Short mmCIF file of C-alpha atoms in Angstrom, two decimals:
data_model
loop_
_atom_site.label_atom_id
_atom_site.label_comp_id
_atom_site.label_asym_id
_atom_site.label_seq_id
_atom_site.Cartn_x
_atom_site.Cartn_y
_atom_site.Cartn_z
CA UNK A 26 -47.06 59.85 -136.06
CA UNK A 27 -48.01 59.32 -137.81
CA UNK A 28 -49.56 53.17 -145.41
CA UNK A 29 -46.96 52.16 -146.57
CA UNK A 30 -47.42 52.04 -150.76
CA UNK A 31 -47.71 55.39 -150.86
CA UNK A 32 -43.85 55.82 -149.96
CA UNK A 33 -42.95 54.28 -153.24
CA UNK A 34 -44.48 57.32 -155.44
CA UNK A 35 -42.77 59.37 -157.38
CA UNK A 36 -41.39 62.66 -156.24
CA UNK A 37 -41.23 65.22 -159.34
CA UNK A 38 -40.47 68.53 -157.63
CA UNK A 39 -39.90 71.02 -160.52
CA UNK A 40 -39.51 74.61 -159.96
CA UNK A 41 -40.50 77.24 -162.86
CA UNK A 42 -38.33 80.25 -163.13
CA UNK A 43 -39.78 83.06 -164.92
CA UNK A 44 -36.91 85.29 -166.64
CA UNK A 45 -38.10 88.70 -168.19
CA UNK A 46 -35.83 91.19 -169.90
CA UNK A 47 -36.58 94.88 -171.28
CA UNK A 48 -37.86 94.63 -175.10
CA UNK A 49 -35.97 96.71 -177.93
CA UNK A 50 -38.46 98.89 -179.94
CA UNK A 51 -36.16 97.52 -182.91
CA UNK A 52 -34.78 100.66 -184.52
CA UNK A 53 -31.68 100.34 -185.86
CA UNK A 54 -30.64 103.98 -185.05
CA UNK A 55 -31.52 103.31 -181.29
CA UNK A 56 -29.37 100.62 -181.24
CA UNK A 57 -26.74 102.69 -182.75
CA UNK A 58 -27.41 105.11 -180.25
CA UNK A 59 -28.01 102.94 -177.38
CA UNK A 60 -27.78 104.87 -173.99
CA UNK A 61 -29.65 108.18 -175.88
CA UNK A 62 -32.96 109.71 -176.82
CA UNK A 63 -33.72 109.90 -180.14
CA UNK A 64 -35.66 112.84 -180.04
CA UNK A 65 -34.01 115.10 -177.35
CA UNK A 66 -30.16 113.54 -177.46
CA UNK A 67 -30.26 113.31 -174.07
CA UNK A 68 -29.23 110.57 -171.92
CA UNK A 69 -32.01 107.45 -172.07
CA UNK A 70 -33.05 106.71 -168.34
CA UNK A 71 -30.56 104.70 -166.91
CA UNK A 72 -32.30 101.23 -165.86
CA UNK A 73 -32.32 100.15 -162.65
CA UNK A 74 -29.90 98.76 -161.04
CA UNK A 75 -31.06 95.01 -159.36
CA UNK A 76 -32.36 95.56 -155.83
CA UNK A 77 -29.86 95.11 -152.98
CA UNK A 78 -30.22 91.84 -150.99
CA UNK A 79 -32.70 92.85 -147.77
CA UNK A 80 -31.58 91.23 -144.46
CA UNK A 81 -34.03 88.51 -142.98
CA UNK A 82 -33.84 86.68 -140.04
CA UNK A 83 -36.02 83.89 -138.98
CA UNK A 84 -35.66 82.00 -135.82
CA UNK A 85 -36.02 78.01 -136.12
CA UNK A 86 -36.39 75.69 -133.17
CA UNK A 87 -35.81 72.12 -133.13
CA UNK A 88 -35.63 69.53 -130.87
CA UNK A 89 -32.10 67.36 -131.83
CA UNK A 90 -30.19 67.99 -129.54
CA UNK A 91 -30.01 64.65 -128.53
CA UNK A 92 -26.38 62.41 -129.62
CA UNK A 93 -29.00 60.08 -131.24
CA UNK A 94 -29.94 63.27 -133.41
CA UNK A 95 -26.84 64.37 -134.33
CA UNK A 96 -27.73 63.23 -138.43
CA UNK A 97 -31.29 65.05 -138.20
CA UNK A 98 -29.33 67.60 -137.14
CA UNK A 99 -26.81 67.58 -139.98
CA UNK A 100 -29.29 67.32 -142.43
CA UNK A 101 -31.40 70.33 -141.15
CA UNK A 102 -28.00 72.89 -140.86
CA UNK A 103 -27.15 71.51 -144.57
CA UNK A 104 -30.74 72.91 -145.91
CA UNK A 105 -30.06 76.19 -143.91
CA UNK A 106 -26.60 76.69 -144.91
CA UNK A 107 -27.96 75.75 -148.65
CA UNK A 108 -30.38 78.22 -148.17
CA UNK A 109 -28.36 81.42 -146.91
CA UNK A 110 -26.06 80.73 -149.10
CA UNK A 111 -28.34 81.02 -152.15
CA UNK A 112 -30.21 83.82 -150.29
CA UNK A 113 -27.74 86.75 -149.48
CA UNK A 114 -28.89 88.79 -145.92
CA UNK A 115 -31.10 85.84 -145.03
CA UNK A 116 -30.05 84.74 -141.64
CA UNK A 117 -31.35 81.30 -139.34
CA UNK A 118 -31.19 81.64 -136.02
CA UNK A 119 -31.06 78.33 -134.39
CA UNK A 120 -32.50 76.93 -131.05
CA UNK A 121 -32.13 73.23 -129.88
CA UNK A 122 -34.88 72.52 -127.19
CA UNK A 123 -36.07 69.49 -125.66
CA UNK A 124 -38.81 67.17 -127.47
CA UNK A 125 -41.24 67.45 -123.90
CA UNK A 126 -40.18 70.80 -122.67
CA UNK A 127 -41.26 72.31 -126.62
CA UNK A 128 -44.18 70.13 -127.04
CA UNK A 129 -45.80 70.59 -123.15
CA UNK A 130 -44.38 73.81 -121.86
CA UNK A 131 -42.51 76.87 -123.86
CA UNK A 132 -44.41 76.61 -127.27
CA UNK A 133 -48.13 76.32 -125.50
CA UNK A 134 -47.00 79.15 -123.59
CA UNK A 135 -45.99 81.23 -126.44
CA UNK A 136 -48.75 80.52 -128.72
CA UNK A 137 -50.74 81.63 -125.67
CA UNK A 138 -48.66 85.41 -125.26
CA UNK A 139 -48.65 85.41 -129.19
CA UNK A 140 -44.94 84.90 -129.68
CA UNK A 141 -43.71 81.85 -131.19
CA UNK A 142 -40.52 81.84 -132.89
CA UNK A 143 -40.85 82.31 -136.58
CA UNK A 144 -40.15 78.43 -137.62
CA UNK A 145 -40.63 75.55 -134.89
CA UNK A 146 -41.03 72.02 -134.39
CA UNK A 147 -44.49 71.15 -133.95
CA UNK A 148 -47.17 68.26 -133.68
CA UNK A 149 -49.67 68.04 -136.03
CA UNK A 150 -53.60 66.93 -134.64
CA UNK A 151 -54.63 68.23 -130.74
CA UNK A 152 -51.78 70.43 -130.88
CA UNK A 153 -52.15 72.11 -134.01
CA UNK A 154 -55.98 72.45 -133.95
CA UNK A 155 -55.54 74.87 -130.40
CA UNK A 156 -53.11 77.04 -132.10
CA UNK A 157 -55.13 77.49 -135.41
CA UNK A 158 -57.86 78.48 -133.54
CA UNK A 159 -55.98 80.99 -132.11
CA UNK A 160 -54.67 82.38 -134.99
CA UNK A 161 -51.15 81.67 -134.49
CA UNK A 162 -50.23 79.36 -137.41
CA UNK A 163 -49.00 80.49 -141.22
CA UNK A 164 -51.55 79.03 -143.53
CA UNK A 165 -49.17 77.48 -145.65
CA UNK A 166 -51.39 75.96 -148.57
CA UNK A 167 -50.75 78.45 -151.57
CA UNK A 168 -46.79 78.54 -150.54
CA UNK A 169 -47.05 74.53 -151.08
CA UNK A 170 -49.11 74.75 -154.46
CA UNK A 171 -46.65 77.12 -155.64
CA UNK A 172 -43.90 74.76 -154.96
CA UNK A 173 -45.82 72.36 -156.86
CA UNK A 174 -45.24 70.06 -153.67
CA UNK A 175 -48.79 69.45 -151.99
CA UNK A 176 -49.55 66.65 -153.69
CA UNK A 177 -45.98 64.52 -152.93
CA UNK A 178 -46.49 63.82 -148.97
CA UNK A 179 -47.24 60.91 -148.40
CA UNK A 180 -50.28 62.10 -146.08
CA UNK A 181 -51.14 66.18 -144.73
CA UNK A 182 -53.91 64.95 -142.31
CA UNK A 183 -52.97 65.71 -139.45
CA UNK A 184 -51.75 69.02 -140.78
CA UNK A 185 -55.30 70.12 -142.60
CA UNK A 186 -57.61 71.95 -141.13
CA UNK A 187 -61.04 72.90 -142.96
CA UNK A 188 -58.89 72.09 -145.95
CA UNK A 189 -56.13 74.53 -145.56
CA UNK A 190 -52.47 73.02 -144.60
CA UNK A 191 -50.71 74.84 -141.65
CA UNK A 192 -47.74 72.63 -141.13
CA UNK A 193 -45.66 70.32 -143.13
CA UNK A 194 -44.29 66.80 -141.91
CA UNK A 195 -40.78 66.28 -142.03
CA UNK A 196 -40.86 62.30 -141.49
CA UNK A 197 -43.67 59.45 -140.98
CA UNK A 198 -43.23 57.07 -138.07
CA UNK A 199 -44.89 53.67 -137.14
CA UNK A 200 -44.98 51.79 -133.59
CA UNK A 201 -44.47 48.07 -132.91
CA UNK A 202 -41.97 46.33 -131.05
CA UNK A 203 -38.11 45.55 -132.11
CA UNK A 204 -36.65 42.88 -130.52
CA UNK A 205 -33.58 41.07 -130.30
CA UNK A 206 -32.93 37.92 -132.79
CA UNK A 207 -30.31 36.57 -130.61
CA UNK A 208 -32.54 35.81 -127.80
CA UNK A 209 -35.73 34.44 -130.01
CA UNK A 210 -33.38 32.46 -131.19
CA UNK A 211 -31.53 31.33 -127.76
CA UNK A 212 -35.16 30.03 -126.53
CA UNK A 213 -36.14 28.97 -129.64
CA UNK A 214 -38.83 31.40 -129.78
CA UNK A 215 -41.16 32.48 -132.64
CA UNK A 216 -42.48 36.00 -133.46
CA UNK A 217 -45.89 35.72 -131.92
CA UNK A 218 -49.24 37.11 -133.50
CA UNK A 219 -51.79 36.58 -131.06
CA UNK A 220 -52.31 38.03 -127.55
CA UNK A 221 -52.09 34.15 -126.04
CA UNK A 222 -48.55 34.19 -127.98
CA UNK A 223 -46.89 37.04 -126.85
CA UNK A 224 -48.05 36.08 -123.17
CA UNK A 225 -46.78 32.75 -123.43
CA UNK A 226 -43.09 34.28 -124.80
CA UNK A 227 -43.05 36.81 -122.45
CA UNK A 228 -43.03 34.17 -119.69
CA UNK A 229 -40.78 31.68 -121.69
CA UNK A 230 -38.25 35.14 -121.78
CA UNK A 231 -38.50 36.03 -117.99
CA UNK A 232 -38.35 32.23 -116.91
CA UNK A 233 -34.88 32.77 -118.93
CA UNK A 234 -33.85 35.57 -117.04
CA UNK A 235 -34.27 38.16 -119.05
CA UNK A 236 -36.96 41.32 -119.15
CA UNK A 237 -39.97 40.56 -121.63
CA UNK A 238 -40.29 44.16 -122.32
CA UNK A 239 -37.65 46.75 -121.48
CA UNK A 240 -39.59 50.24 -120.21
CA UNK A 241 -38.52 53.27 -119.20
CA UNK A 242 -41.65 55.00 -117.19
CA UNK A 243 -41.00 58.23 -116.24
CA UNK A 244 -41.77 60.36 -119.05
CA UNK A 245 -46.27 59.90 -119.84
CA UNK A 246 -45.64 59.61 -123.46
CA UNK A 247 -43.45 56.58 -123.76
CA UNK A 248 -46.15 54.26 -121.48
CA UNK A 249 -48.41 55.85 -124.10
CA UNK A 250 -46.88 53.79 -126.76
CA UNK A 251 -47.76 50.15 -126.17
CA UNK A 252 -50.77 51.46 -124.14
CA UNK A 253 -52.04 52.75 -127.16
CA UNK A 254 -52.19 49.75 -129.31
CA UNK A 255 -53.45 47.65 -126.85
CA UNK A 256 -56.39 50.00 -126.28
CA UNK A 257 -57.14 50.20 -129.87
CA UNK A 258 -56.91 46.37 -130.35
CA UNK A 259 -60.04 46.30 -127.89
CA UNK A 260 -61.74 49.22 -128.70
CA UNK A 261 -61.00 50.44 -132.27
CA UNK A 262 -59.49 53.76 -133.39
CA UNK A 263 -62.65 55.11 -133.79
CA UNK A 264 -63.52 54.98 -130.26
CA UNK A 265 -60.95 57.88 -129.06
CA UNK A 266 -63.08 60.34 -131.34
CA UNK A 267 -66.26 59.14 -129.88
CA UNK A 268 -64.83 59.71 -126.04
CA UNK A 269 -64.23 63.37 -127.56
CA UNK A 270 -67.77 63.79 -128.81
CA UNK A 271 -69.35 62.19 -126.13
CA UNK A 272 -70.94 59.38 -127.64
CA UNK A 273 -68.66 57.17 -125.68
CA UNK A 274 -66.95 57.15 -122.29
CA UNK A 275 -63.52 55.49 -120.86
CA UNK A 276 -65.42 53.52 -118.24
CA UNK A 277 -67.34 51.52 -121.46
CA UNK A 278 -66.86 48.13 -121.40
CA UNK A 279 -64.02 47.80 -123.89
CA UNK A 280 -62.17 50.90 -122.76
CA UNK A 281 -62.32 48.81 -119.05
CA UNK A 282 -60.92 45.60 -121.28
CA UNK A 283 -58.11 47.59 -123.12
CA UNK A 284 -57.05 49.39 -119.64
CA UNK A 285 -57.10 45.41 -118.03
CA UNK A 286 -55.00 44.09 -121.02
CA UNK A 287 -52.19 46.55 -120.66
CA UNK A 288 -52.38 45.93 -116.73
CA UNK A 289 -52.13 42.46 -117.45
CA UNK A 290 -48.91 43.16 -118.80
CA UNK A 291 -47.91 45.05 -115.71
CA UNK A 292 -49.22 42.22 -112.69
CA UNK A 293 -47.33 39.67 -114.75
CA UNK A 294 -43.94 41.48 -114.14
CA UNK A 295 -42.89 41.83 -117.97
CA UNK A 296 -42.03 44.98 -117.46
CA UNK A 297 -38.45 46.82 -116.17
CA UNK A 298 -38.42 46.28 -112.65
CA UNK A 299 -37.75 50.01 -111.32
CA UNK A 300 -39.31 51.24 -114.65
CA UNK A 301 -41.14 54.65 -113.19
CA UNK A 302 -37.58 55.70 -111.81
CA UNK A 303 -36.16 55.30 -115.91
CA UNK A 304 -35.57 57.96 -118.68
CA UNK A 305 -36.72 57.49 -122.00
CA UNK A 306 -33.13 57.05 -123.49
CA UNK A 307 -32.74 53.86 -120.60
CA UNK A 308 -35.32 51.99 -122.40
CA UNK A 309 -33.31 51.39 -125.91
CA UNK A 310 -30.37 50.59 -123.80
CA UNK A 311 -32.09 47.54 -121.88
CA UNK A 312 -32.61 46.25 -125.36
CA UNK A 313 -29.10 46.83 -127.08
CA UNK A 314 -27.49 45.72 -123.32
CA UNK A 315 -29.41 42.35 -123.60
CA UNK A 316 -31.11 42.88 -120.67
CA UNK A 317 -34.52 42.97 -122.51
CA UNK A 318 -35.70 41.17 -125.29
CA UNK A 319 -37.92 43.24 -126.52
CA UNK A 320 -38.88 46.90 -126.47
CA UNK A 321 -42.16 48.62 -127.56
CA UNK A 322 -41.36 51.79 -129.56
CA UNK A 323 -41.40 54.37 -132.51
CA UNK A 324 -39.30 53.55 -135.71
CA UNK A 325 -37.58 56.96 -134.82
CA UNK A 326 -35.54 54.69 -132.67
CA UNK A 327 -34.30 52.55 -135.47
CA UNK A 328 -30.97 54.60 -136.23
CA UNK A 329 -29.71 53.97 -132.43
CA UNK A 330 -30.62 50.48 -133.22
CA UNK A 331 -28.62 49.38 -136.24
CA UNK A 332 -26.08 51.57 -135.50
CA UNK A 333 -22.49 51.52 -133.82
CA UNK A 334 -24.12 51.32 -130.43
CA UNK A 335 -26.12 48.25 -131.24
CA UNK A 336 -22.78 46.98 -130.68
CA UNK A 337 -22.48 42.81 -131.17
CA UNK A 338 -26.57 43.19 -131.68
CA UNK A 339 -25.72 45.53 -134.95
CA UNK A 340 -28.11 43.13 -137.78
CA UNK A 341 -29.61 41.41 -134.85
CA UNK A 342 -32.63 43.68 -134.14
CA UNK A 343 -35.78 43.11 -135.95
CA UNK A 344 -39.18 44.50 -136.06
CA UNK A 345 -42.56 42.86 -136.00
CA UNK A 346 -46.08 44.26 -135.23
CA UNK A 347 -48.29 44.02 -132.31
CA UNK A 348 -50.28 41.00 -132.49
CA UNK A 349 -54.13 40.88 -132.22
CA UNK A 350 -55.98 40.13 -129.02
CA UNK A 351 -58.92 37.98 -129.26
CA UNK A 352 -62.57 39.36 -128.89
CA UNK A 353 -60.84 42.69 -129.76
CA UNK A 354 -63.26 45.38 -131.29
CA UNK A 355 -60.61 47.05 -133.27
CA UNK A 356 -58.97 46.61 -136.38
CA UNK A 357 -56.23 43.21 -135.51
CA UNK A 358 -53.43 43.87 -138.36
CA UNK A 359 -53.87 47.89 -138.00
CA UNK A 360 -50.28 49.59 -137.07
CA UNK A 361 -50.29 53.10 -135.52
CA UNK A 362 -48.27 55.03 -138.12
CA UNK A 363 -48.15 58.69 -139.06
CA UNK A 364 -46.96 61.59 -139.95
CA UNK A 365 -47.41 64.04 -137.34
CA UNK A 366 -44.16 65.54 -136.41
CA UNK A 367 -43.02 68.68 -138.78
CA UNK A 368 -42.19 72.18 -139.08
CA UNK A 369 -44.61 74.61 -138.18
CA UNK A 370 -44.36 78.62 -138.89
CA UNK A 371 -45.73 81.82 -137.29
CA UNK A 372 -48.40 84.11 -138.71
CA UNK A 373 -46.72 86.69 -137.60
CA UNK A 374 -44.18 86.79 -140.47
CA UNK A 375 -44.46 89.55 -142.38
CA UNK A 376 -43.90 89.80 -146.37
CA UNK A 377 -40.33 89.09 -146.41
CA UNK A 378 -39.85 86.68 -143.90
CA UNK A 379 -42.72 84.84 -145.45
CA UNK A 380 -40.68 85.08 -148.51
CA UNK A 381 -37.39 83.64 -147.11
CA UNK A 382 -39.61 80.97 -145.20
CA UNK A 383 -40.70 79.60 -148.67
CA UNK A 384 -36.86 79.43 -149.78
CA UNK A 385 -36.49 77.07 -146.45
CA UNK A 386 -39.57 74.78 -147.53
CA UNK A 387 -38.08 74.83 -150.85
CA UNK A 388 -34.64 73.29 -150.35
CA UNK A 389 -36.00 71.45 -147.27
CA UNK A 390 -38.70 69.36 -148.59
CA UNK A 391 -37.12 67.75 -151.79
CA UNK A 392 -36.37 64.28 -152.87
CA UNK A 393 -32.78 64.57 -151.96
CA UNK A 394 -33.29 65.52 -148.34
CA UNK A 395 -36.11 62.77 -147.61
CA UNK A 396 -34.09 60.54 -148.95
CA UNK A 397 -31.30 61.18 -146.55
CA UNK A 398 -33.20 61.49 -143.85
CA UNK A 399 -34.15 57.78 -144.29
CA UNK A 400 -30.88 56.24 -145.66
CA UNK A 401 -28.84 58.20 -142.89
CA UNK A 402 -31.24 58.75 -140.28
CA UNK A 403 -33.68 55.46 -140.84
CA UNK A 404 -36.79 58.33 -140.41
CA UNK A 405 -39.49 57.17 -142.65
CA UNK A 406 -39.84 59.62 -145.21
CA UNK A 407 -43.12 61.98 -145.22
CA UNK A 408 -42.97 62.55 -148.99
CA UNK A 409 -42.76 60.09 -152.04
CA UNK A 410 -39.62 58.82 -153.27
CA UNK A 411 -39.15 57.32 -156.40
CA UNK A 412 -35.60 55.45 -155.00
CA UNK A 413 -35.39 53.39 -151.96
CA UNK A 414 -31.93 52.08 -152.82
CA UNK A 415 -29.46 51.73 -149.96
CA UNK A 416 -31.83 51.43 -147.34
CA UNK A 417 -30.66 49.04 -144.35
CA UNK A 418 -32.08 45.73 -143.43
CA UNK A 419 -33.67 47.09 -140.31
CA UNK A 420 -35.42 49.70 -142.34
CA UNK A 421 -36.49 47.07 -145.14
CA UNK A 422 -38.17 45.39 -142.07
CA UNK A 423 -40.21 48.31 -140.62
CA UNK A 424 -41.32 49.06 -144.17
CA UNK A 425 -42.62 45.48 -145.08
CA UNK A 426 -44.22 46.26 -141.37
CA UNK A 427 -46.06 48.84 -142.65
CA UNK A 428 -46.67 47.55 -145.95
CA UNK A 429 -48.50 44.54 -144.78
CA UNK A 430 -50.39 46.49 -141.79
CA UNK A 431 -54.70 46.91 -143.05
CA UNK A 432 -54.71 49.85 -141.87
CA UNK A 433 -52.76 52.62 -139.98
CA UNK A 434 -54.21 55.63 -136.97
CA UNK A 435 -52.83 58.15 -135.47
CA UNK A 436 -51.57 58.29 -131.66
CA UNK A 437 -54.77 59.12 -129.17
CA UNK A 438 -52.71 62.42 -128.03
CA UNK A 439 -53.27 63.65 -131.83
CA UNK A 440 -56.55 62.64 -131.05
CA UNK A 441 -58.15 63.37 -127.36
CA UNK A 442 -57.78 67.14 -126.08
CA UNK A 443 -54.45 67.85 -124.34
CA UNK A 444 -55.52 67.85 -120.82
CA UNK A 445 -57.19 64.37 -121.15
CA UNK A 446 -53.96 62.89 -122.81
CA UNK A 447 -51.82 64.01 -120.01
CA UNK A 448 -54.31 62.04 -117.77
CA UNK A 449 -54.35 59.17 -119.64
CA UNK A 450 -50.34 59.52 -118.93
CA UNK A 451 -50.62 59.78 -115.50
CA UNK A 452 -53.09 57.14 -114.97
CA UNK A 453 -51.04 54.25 -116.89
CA UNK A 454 -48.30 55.44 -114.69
CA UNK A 455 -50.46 54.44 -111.64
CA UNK A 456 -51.16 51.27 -113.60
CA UNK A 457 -47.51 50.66 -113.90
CA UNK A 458 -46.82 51.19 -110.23
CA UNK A 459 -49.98 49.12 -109.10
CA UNK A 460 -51.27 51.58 -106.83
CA UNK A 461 -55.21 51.56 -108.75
CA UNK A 462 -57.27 49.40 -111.25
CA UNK A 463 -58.55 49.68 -114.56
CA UNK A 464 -61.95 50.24 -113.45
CA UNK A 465 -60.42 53.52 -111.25
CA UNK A 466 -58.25 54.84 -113.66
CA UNK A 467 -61.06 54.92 -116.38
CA UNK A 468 -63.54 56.95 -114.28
CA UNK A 469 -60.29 59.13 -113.38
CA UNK A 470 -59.87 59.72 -117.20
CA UNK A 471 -63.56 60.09 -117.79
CA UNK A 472 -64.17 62.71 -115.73
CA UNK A 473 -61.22 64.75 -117.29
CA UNK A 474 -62.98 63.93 -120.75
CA UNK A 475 -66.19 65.35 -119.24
CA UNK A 476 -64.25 68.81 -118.36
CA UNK A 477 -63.01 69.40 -121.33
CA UNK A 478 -65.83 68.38 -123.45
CA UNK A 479 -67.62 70.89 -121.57
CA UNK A 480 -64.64 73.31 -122.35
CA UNK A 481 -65.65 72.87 -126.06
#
C-alpha cells in the first residue's frame, strides 16, 4: 500500500523520562537520625521497596515466514528481544502465518468470534474499517501522541478512522513494473511511456522469444496488481469510491474500457503461458530466470531482486512506472503507492498488556529500525528518515519512481468492500483464461457491488 518527499523528513523521536525521588524536610537532626522518628524514636516507615516485575504475555502474528522474509523477520525478533530484555516478565509469543491465509481466512474469522491475538499483521482501509466497527481494534492514538511519534509517518490514512488511529504501518510500498536491462538492451529497446509503447515492446520482446510480462495467476491478488493501474488509467481513482456509493457502476463506459485494456494484454499473449496454474513466488523467478522481461509488481519484491538470487541479473533490474493510456480519465503519471500494511492490536488488552504493547511500538517504530528495514530489506520506510545513506541502486530507482509520480492511491481492495474485491479477483482470472469478456465480467462485478451496497 500504500509521495515520495515526505520520506526525506526528519525523524526526531525523543522520549521524556520523568524521575521523582522522596523530598527531605531538611532538618539536620533527621538526617542525623535518618531511619527514626523524631518524636516517638521509633523506626521511620520503611519505604517501599520498587514493585516486582509483573509477567505479560502478548501474542504477535506475522506473516514472514517466507525465505524472501527472512530480514523482516530478523528485524522484528531484534525489537522483541530488545524489548523483553528491557522489560523483565514481558514475554512475545510468536506466530508465522501465511500473507492470504491471515488476511482472507483466520483473522476475519477471529475478529468475528472476538479473539484476535493480542498483536497481528493487518491491512489498513476495507479491512480495518469492518473490524473497527466491530469493536475489535486498540485505538491507538493517545499511545502514539505519547510517544511523540504521530506526526513522523509518512502517511496514517489508511489507518484513521473518524480521526482516531487504530493501526500503525510498518513500511510504504509502490507498484510498477521492474524489468530486466539486459534484454531492453539486447533489442535495443526503450522504457516506454505510453500505452502504444509498451504494446509495441511487448511484441518486439515476444517476437524475440521471450515473455513480455512474467505472471503468476493463481492467487486473485497478484492479477490485481497491473489490473489495477490499468483500470485507474481509464477511469480515475476516484471512480472505485463512487462504485461504493453508488453513484457509479462497473458496467460504465470507462470501467468497460479499463476491463478491455487489461484483456488486451491477455488476447495478445504477453502474458505466462500456463499463468493460472503459477504461484505467486513463480512470477519473480520468470524475471530473474530470463524468461520474462518484465514483471508487474510491489517494491516489496525488490530485496529478492537485487539480491544473491538475482544471480548474473544482480544491478541489472530496474524500475519504471506504468505508462499512460490515451483518452484515459485518470490521473497519467499517478503511481499506486501506500502504506497499508502494519501492525494492528486487540482491544481486548487489558491495562498491562496495553502497557507492554506501548514498549513494542516504542522500540519498533524508531529511526533505527525503518532505516534497516529499507537498507536491509529494500521496504520503503512508513516513517521519515532524516538519512538515506547506503541505500542500493535498485532502491534509488523506485524512490526517484515515486518522487516523480503526480500523485499516488491506494489499491481498490483498500477501497471496494471485501466481497466485491474478491470478485473483481475472480473475474480477471476468467479474463486471463479467456473464458468471458469485459462487458460480462463487469455486470458480474456489478451485481456483487449492488449486494453489498445494499449490505451497508
Amino acid at each position: 500500500m500504500k509521495k515520495r518527499a515526505t520520506l526525506l523528513g526528519t525523524l526526531l523521536v525523543s522520549i521524556m523520562l520523568v524521575v521523582s525521588a522522596c523530598g527531605s524536610n531538611g532538618n539536620a537532626e533527621t538526617n542525623k537520625n535518618a531511619g527514626t522518628n523524631n518524636s516517638t524514636n521509633t523506626p521511620a516507615e520503611a519505604t517501599e521497596p520498587p514493585a516486582e516485575a509483573k509477567d505479560v504475555t502478548l501474542s504477535l502474528r506475522h506473516t514472514q515466514i517466507k525465505e524472501t522474509s527472512k530480514t523482516r523477520l530478523k528485524i522484528l525478533e531484534d525489537v522483541v528481544a530488545k524489548t523483553q530484555e528491557e522489560n523483565k516478565g514481558l514475554t512475545f509469543k510468536l506466530e508465522g502465518i501465511d500473507e492470504i491465509v491471515n488476511r482472507d481466512q483466520k483473522l476475519k474469522a477471529e475478529m468475528a468470534a472476538g479473539n484476535p491475538p493480542d498483536i497481528f499483521e493487518v491491512f489498513g482501509g476495507a479491512d480495518l474499517n469492518l473490524y473497527v466497527k466491530a469493536n475489535r481494534m486498540l485505538d491507538l492514538t493517545p499511545i502514539i501522541e505519547e510517544l511523540g511519534i504521530k506526526d513522523k509517518f509518512a502517511s496514517l490514512d489508511e489507518f484513521t478512522i473518524d480521526g482516531k488511529v487504530y493501526g500503525l504501518p510498518f513500511g510504504g510500498y509502490s507498484e510498477a513494473i521492474f524489468y530486466n536491462k539486459k534484454i531492453f538492451s539486447e533489442l535495443g529497446l526503450e522504457i516506454p511511456t505510453t500505452w502504444a509503447q509498451l504494446l509495441d515492446v511487448s511484441e518486439k520482446i515476444k517476437a524475440a522469444g521471450y515473455t513480455p510480462f512474467g505472471l503468476a495467476a493463481k492467487d486473485g491478488w497478484v492479477n490485481g496488481m497491473l489490473w489495477n493501474t490499468v483500470m485507474e488509467r481509464n477511469v480515475g481513482i476516484d471512480a472505485f469510491s463512487k462504485v461504493v456509493s453508488g453513484e457509479a457502476k462497473w458496467t460504465d463506459e470507462n470501467f468497460v474500457k479499463g476491463f478491455a485494456s487489461y484483456a488486451e494484454l491477455v488476447n495478445k499473449d504477453y502474458f505466462t503461458k500456463g499463468a493460472l496454474g503459477l504461484a505467486y513466488a513463480d512470477q519473480g523467478a520468470q524475471l530473474l530466470s530470463g524468461k520474462a522481461a518484465m514483471v508487474f509488481t510491489g517494491t516489496w519484491d525488490a530485496n529478492r531482486f537485487s539480491g544473491d538470487e538475482a544471480g548474473e541479473l544482480k544491478g541489472q533490474i530496474g524500475y519504471f512506472a506504468f505508462p499512460s493510456i490515451d483518452g484515459g480519465a485518470g490521473d497519467q503519471t499517478s503511481i499506486n503507492a501506500s502504506y497499508s500494511n502494519g501492525f494492528g492490536f486487540s482491544a481486548n488488552l487489558n491495562e498491562d498488556q496495553v502497557a507492554a504493547a506501548k514498549k513494542f511500538i516504542a522500540n519498533f517504530y524508531t529511526e533505527e529500525v525503518q532505516k534497516r528495514t529499507l537498507v536491509e530489506d529494500k521496504l520503503l520506510p512508513s516513517m521519515k528518515l532524516s538519512d538515506l545513506s547506503g541505500v542500493d541502486p535498485l532502491t534509488t530507482e523506485i524512490l526517484t519512481v515515486m518522487a516523480n509520480a503526480s500523485t499516488s492511491w491506494k489499491a481498490y481492495d483498500a477501497i471496494v468492500q471485501p466481497a466485491v474485491g474478491a470478485d473483481v479477483n475472480v473475474g480477471i482470472q476468467e479474463l486471463i483464461g479467456k473464458v468471458s469478456t469485459p462487458e460480462k465480467v463487469a455486470e458480474k462485478i456489478q451485481a456483487s457491488q449492488d449486494k453489498a451496497n445494499a449490505a451497508k
